[in-house]
Short mmCIF file of C-alpha atoms in Angstrom, two decimals:
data_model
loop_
_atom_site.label_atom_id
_atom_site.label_comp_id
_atom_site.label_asym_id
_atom_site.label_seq_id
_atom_site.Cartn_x
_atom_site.Cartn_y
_atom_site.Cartn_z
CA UNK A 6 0.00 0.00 0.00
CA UNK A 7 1.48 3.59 -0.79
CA UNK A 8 -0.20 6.74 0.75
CA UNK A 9 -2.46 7.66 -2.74
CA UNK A 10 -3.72 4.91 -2.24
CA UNK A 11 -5.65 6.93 0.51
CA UNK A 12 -8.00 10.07 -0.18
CA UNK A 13 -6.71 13.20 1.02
CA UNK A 14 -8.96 13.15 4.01
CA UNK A 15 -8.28 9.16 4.97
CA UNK A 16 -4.59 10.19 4.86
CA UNK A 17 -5.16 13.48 7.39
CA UNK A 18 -7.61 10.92 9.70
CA UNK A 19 -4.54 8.53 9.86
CA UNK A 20 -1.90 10.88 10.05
CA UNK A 21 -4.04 13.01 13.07
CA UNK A 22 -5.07 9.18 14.74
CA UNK A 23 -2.64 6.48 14.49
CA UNK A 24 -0.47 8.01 12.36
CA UNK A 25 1.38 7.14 9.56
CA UNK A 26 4.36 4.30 9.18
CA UNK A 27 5.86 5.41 6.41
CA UNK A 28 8.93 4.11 4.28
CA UNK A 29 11.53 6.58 3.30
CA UNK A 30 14.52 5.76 1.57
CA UNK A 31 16.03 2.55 4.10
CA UNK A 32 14.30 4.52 7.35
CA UNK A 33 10.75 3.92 8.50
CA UNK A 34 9.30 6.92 10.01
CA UNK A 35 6.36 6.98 12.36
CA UNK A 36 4.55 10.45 11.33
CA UNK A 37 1.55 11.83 13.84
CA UNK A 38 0.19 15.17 13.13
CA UNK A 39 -2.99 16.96 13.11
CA UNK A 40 -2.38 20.20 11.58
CA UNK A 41 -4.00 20.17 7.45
CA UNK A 42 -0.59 21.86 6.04
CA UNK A 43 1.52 18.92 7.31
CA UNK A 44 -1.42 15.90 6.31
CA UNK A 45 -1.29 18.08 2.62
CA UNK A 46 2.51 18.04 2.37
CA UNK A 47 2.72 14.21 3.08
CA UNK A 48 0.07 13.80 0.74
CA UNK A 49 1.36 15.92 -2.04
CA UNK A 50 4.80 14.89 -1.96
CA UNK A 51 5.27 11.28 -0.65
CA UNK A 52 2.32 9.99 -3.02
CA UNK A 53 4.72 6.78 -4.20
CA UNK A 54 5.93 5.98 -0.65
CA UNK A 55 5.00 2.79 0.71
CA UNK A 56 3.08 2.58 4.13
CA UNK A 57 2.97 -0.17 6.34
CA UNK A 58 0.28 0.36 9.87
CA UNK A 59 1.00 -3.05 11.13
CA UNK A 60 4.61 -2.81 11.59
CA UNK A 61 6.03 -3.13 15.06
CA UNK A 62 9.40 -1.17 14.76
CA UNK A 63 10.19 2.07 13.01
CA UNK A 64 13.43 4.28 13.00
CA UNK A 65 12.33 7.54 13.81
CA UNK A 66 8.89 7.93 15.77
CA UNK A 67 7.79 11.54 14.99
CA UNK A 68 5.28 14.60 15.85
CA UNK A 69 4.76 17.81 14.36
CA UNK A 70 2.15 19.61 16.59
CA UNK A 71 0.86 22.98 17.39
CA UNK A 72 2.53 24.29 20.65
CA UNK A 73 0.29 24.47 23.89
CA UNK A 74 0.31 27.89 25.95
CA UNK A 75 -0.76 31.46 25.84
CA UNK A 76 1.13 32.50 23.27
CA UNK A 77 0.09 30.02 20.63
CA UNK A 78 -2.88 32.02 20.84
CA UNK A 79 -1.11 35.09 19.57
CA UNK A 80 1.24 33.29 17.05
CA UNK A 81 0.57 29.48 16.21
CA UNK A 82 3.84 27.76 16.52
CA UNK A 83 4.37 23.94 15.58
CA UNK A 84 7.27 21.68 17.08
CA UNK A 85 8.99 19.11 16.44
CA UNK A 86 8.81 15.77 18.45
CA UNK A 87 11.61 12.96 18.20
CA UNK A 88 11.14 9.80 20.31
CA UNK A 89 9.45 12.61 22.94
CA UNK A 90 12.30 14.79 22.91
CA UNK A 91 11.89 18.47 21.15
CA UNK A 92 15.07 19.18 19.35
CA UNK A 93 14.28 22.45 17.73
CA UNK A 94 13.06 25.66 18.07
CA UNK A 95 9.45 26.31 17.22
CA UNK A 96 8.67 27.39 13.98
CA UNK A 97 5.20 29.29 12.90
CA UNK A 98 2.63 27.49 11.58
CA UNK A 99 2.87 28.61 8.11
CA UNK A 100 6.49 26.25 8.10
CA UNK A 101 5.34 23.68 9.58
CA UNK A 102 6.02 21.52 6.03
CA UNK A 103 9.57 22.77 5.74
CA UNK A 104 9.57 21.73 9.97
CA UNK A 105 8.81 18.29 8.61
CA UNK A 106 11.44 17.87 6.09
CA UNK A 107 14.33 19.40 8.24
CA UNK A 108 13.16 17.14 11.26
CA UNK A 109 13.47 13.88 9.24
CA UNK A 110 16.90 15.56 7.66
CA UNK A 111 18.14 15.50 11.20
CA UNK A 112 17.20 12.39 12.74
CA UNK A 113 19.05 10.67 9.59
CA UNK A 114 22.09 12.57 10.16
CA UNK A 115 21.82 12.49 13.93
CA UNK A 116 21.50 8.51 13.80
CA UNK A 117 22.01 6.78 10.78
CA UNK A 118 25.10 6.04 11.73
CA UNK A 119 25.80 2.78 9.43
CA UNK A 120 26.78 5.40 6.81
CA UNK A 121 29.21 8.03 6.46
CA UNK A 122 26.74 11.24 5.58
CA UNK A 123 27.41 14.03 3.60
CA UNK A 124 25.47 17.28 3.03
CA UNK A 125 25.23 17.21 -0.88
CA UNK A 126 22.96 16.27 -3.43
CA UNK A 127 23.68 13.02 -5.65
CA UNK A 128 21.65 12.14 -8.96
CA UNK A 129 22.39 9.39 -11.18
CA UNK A 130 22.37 8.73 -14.60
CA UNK A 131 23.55 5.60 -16.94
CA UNK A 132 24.89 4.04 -13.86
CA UNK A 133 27.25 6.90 -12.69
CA UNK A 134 26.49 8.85 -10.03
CA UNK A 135 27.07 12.62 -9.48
CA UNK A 136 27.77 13.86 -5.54
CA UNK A 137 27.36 17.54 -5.58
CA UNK A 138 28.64 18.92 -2.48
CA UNK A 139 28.25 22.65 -1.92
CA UNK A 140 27.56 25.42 0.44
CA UNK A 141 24.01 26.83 0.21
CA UNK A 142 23.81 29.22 -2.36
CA UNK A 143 25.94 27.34 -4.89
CA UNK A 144 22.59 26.34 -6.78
CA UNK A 145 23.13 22.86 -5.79
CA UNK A 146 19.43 22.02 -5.04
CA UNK A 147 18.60 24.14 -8.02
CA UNK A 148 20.87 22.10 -10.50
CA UNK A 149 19.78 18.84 -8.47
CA UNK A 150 16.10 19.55 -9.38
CA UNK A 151 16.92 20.44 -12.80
CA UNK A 152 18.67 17.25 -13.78
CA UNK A 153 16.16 15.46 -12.13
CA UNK A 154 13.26 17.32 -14.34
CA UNK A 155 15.62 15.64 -17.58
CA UNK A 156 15.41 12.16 -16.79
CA UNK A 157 18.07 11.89 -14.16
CA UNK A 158 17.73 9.59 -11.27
CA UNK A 159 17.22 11.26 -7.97
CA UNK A 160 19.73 9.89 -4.72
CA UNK A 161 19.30 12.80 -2.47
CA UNK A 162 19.22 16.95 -2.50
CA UNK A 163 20.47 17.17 0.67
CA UNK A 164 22.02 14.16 2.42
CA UNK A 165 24.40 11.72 0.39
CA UNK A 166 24.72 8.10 2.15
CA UNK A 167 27.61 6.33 1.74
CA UNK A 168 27.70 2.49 2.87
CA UNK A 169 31.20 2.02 5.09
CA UNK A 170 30.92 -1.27 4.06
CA UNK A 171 31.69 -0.74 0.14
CA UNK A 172 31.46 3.05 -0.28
CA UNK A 173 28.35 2.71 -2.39
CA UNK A 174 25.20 5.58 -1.84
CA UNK A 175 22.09 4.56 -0.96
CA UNK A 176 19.38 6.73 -2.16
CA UNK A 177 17.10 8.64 -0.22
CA UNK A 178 14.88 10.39 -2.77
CA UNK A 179 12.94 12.49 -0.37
CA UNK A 180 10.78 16.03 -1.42
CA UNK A 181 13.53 18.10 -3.31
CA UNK A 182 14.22 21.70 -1.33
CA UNK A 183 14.23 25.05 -3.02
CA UNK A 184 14.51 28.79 -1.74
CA UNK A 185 13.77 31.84 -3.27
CA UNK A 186 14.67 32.68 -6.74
CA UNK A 187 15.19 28.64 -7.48
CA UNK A 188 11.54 28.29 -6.81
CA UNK A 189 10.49 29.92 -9.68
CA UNK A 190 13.26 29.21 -11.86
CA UNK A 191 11.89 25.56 -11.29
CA UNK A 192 9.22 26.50 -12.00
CA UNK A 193 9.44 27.90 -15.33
CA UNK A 194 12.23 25.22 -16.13
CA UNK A 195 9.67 21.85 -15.31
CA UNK A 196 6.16 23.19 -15.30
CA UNK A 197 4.78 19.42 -14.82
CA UNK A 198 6.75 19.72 -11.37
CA UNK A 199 4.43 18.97 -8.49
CA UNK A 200 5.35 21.65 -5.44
CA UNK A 201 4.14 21.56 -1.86
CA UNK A 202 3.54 24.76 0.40
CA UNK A 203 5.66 27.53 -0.01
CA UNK A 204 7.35 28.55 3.65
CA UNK A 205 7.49 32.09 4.09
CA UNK A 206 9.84 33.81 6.43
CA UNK A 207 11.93 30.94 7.39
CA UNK A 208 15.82 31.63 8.53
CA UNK A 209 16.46 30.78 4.42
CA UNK A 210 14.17 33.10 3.30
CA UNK A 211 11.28 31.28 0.91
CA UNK A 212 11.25 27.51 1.14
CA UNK A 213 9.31 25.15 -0.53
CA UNK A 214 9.72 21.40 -1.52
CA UNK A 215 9.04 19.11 -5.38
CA UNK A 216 7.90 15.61 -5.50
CA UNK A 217 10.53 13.45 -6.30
CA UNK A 218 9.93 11.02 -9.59
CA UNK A 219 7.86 8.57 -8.81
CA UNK A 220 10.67 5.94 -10.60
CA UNK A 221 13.07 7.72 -7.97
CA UNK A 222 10.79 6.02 -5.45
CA UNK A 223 10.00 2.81 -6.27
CA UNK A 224 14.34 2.31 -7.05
CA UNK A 225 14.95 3.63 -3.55
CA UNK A 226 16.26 0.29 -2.69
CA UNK A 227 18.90 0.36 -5.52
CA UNK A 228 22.44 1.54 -4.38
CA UNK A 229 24.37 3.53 -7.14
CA UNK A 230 28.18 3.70 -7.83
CA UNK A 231 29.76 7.45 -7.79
CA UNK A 232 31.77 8.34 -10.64
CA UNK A 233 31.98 11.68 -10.29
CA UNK A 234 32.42 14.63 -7.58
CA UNK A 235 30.94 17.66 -8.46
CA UNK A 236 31.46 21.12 -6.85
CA UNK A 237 28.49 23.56 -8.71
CA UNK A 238 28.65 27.38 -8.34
CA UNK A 239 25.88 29.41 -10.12
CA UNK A 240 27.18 32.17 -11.32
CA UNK A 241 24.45 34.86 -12.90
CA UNK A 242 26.01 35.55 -17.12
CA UNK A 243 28.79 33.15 -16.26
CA UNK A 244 30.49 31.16 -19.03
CA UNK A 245 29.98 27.62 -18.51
CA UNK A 246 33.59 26.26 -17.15
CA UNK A 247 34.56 22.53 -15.79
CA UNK A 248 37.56 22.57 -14.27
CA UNK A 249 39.25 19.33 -13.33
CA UNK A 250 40.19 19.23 -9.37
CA UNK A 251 42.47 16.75 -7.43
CA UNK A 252 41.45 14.33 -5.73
CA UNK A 253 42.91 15.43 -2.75
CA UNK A 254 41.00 18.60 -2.78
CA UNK A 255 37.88 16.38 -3.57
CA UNK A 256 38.81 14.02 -0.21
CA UNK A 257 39.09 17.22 2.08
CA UNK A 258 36.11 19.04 0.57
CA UNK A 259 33.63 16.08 0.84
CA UNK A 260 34.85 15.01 4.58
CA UNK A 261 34.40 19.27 5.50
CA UNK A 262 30.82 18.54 4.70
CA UNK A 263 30.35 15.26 6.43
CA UNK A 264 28.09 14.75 9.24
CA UNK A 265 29.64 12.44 11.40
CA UNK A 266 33.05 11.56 9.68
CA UNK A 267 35.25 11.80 12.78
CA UNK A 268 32.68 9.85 14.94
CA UNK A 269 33.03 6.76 12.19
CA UNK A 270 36.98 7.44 12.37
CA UNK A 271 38.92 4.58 10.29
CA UNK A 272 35.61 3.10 8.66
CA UNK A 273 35.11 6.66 7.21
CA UNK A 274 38.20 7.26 6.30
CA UNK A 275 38.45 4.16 3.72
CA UNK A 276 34.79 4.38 2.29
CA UNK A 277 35.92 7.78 1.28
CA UNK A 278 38.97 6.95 0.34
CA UNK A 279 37.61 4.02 -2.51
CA UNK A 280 35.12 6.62 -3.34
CA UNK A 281 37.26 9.13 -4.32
CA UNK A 282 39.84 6.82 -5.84
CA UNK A 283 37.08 5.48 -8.17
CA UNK A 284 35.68 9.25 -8.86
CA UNK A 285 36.58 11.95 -10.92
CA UNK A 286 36.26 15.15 -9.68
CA UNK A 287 35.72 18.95 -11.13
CA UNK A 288 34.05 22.20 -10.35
CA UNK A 289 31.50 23.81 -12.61
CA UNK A 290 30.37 27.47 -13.39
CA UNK A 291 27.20 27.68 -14.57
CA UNK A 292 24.93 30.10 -15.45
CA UNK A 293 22.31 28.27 -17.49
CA UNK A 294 20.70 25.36 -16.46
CA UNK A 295 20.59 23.91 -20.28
CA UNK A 296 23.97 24.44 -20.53
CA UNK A 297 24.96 22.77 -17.68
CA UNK A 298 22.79 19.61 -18.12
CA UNK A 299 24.33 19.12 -21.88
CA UNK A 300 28.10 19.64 -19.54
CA UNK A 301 26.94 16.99 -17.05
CA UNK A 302 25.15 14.67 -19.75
CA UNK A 303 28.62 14.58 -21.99
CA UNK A 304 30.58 13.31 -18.46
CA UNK A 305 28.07 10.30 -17.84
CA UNK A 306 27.51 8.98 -21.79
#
């Protein structure tokens, strides 16, 4: 069973009751809310994911629900609830969607500890795979998104797994994450793309999330090799440019962005260490998405 195969209402009753045991990527997550902007992002967004009420254990037992108090009644504010611990801040209730994706971001990187975890984005295509690790702002979601729009496979936007046991990544094709300008540039570039609640106001300005590919889904259990290390940089009227990089400067770039690199000490240290040997690596101006697909497309035929 996969959660269209609700209505819209049977999956807010579920979600607001018993809540929802839901597979993501390799993680079961136990979602419970009440509130109609998270029931409408689950629904929008995870239509393909597979749902499973009878099972026992889960991975990451979850809440997103309207604060209690006085001054809820002056500004709504939603938490977060992991395991019955509150790890964030409050957010309004207008971000409560982009509280849901960041809140399943972190209990993966907070305890998914079987893999090395990077913050970049990873598509695939003809069997190679792409890790695109960059600070936000490069355009790495945006780029991610776009390449996903042409056919590419999606791994992750945000959080790369990489098996210590043979540096392969296991996919986690979760709702892709834009902010400001990229939302309508993705919008304009993939008009058949299917976009959730836009998040005003958040610390990143604008947020809002795409469906991944249904195909993304269903392959979720299907590890990919990386071929390739990517470092993007938008760059507005930029000539496109792909410059080759060491690997060295590849190896220290991708552990910097690691989540927990140092706590997986030796086992890290080699399942980066094949994955770089076996990857090329380069950095890419860009200033045109077109042009940069056609770049990227050339690298994996």
């Amino acid at each position: 069973m996969i959660v269209s195969d609700f209505s819209v209402d049977e999956c807010a009753d579920q979600l607001a009751c018993d809540g929802l045991r839901l597979n993501v990527g390799p993680f079961w997550c136990h979602i419970r809310s009440s509130l109609p902007l998270v029931a409408s992002h689950i629904y929008q967004l995870y239509p393909d994911a597979i749902i499973d009420q009878d099972r026992a254990f889960v991975d990451f037992p979850i809440q997103i629900s309207r604060k209690s108090g006085m001054r809820g009644w002056v500004k709504p504010l939603v938490e977060f609830t992991f395991n019955g611990n509150v790890p964030f801040t409050p957010l309004s209730l207008n971000q409560s969607p982009a509280l849901t994706e960041w809140g399943i971001n972190w209990c993966v990187s907070a305890h998914a500890h079987q893999y090395l975890i990077l913050h970049a984005a990873a598509v695939e295509k003809n069997n190679k795979a792409i890790i695109m690790p960059a600070p936000s702002g490069s355009g790495k979601s945006t780029l991610c998104t776009a390449l996903v729009a042409r056919g590419w496979r999606l791994l992750s936007d945000e959080l790369t797994m990489i098996s210590i046991k043979n540096s392969m990544l296991q996919p986690l094709p979760k709702p892709m994450s834009l902010k400001n300008e990229s939302i309508q540039v993705i919008q304009e570039f993939w008009p058949e793309s299917v976009f959730g609640h836009v998040c005003t106001d958040t610390l990143k300005g604008s947020v809002a999330h795409v469906k991944p590919p249904t195909e993304s889904v269903k392959r979720s259990s299907e590890e990919a090799k990386a071929a390739i290390v990517l470092f993007p940089q938008y760059q507005a009227d930029a000539v496109l440019q792909l410059k080759s990089k060491e690997k060295a400067y590849a190896y220290m770039s991708l552990v910097e962005n690691a989540f927990n690199y140092h706590l997986l000490g030796s086992h890290a240290f080699h399942a980066l260490s094949s994955l770089v040997q076996q990857s090329d690596a380069y950095e890419l101006t860009y200033s045109d998405l077109n042009d940069a697909i056609s770049q990227l497309e050339l690298l994996v035929s």
